[in-house]
PDB file of C-alpha atoms in Angstrom:
ATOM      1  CA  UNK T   1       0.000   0.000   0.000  1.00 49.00           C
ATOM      2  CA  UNK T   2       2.907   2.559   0.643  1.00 54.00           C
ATOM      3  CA  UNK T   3       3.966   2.488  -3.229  1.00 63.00           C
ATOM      4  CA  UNK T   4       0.219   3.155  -3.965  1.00 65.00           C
ATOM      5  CA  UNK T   5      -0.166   6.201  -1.501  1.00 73.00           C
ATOM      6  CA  UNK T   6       3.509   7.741  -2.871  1.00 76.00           C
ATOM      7  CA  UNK T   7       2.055   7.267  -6.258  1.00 82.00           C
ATOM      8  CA  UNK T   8      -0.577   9.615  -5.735  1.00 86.00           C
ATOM      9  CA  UNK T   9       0.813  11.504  -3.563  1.00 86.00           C
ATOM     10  CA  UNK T  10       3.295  12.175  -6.321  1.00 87.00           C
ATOM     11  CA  UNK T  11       0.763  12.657  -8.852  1.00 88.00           C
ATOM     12  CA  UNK T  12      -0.929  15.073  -6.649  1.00 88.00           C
ATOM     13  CA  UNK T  13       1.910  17.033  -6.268  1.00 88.00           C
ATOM     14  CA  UNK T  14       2.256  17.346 -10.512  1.00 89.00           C
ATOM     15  CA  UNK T  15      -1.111  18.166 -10.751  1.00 88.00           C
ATOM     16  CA  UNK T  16      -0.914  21.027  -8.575  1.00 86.00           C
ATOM     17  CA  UNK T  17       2.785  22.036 -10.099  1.00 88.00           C
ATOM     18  CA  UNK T  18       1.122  22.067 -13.695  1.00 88.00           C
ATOM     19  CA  UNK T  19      -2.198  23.722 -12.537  1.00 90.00           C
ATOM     20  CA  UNK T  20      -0.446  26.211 -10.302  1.00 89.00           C
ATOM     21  CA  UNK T  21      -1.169  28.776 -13.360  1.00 90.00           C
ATOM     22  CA  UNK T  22      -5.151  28.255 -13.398  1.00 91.00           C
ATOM     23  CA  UNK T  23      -5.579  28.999 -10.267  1.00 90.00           C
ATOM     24  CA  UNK T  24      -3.284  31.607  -9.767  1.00 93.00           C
ATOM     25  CA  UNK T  25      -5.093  33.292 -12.770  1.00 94.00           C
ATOM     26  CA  UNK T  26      -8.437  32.495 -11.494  1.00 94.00           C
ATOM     27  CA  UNK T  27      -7.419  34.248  -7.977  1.00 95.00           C
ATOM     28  CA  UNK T  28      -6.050  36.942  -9.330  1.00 96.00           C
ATOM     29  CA  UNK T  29      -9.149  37.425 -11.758  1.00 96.00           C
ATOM     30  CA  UNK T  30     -11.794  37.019  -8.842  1.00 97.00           C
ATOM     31  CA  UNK T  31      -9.258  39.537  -6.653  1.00 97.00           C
ATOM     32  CA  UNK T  32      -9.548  41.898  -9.835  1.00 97.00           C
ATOM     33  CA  UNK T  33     -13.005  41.762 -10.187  1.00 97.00           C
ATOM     34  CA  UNK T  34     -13.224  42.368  -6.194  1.00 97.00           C
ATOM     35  CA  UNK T  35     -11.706  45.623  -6.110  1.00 97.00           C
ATOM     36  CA  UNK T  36     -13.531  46.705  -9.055  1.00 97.00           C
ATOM     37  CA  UNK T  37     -16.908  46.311  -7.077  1.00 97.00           C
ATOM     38  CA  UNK T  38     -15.411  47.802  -4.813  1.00 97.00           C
ATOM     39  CA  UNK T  39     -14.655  50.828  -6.876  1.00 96.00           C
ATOM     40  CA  UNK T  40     -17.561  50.944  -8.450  1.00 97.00           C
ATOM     41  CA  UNK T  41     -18.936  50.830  -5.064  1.00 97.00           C
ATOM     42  CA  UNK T  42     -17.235  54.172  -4.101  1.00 97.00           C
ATOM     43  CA  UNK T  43     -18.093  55.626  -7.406  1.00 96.00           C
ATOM     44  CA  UNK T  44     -21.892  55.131  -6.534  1.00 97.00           C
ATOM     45  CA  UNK T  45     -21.709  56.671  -3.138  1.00 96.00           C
ATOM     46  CA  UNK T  46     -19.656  59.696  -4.696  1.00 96.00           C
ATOM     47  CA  UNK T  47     -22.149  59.970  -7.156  1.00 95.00           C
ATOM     48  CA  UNK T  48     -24.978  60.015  -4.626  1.00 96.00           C
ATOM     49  CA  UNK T  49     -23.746  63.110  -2.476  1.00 95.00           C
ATOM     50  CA  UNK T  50     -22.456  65.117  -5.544  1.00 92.00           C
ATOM     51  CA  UNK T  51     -26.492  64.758  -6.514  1.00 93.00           C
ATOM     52  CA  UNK T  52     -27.404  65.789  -2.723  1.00 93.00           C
ATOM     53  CA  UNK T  53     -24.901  68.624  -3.174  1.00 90.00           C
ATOM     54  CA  UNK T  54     -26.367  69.602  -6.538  1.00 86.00           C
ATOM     55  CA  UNK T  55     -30.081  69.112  -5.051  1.00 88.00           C
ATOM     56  CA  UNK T  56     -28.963  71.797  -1.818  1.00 87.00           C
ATOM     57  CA  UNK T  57     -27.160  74.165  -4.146  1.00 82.00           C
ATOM     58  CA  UNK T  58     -29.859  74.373  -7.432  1.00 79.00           C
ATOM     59  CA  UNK T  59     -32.348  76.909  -5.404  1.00 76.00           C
ATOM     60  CA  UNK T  60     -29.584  79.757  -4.736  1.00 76.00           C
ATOM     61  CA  UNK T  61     -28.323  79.451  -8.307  1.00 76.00           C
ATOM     62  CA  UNK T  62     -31.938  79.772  -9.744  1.00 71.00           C
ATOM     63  CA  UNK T  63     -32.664  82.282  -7.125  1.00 73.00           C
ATOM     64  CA  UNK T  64     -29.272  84.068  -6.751  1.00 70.00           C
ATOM     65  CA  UNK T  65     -27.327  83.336  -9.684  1.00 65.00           C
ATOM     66  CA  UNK T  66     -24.977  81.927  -8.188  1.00 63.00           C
ATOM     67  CA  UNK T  67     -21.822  79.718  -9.825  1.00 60.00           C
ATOM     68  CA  UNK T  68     -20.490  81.726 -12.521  1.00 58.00           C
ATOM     69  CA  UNK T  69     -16.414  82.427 -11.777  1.00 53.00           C
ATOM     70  CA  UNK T  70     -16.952  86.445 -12.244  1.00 56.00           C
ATOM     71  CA  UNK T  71     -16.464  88.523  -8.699  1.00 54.00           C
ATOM     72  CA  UNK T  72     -17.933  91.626 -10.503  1.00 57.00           C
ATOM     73  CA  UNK T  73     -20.741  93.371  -8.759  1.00 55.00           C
ATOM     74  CA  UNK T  74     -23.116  92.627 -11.364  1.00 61.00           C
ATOM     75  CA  UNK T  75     -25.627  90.830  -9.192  1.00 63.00           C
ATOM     76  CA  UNK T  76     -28.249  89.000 -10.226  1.00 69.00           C
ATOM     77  CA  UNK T  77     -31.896  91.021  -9.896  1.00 72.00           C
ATOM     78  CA  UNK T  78     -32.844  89.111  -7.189  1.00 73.00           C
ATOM     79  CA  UNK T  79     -29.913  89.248  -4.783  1.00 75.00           C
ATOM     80  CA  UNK T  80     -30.990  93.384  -5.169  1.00 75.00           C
ATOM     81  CA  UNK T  81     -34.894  92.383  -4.596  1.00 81.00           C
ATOM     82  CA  UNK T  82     -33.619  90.179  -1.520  1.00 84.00           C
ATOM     83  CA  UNK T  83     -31.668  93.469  -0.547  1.00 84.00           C
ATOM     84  CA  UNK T  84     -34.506  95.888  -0.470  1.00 87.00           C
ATOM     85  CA  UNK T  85     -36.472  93.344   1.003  1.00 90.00           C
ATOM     86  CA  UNK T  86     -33.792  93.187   3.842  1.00 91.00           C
ATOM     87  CA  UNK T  87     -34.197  97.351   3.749  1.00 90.00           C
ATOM     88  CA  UNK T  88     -37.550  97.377   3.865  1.00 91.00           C
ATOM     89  CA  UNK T  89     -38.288  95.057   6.907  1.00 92.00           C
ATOM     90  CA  UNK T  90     -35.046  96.995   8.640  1.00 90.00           C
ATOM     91  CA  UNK T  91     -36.688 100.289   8.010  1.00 91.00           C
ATOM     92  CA  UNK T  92     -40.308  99.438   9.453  1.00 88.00           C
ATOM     93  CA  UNK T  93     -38.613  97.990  12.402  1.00 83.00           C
ATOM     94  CA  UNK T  94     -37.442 101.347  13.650  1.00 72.00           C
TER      95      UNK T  94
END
């Protein structure tokens, strides 16, 4: 029985030798694939807070005009409006 359990033993061990490869390609596949759910993952939850961002911020830049690079003092008609609002209800106060 011991030249029986060597043999396979043996042809266990040239299996696994030959294989080695395949399954180092398969691991290394399933690890790629992994990390890119993983990514994609991150991507998803990035994209979900840049829309809750967006959703806050819309209102002031329809309202306010908001977003444009220029610092000039052209201001949008109703930042003014807002501002004599502001005057108004200041005025009445006193």
């Amino acid at each position: 029985m011991t030249r029986s359990s060597s043999t396979s033993t043996l042809l266990i061990i040239i299996v696994l030798i030959f294989t080695f490869p395949i399954w180092f390609a398969v691991g290394a596949a399933l690890f790629g694939v992994m990390a890119g759910i993983f990514g994609a993952l991150i991507g998803v939850v990035g994209a979900i807070f840049g829309l809750l961002v967006a959703a806050i911020a819309l209102p002031f830049k329809l309202i306010f005009g908001w977003g444009s690079c220029d610092m000039g003092v052209d201001w949008h008609p109703a930042v003014w409006l807002l501002l004599l609002v502001v005057a108004a209800v200041l005025i009445r106060r006193r």
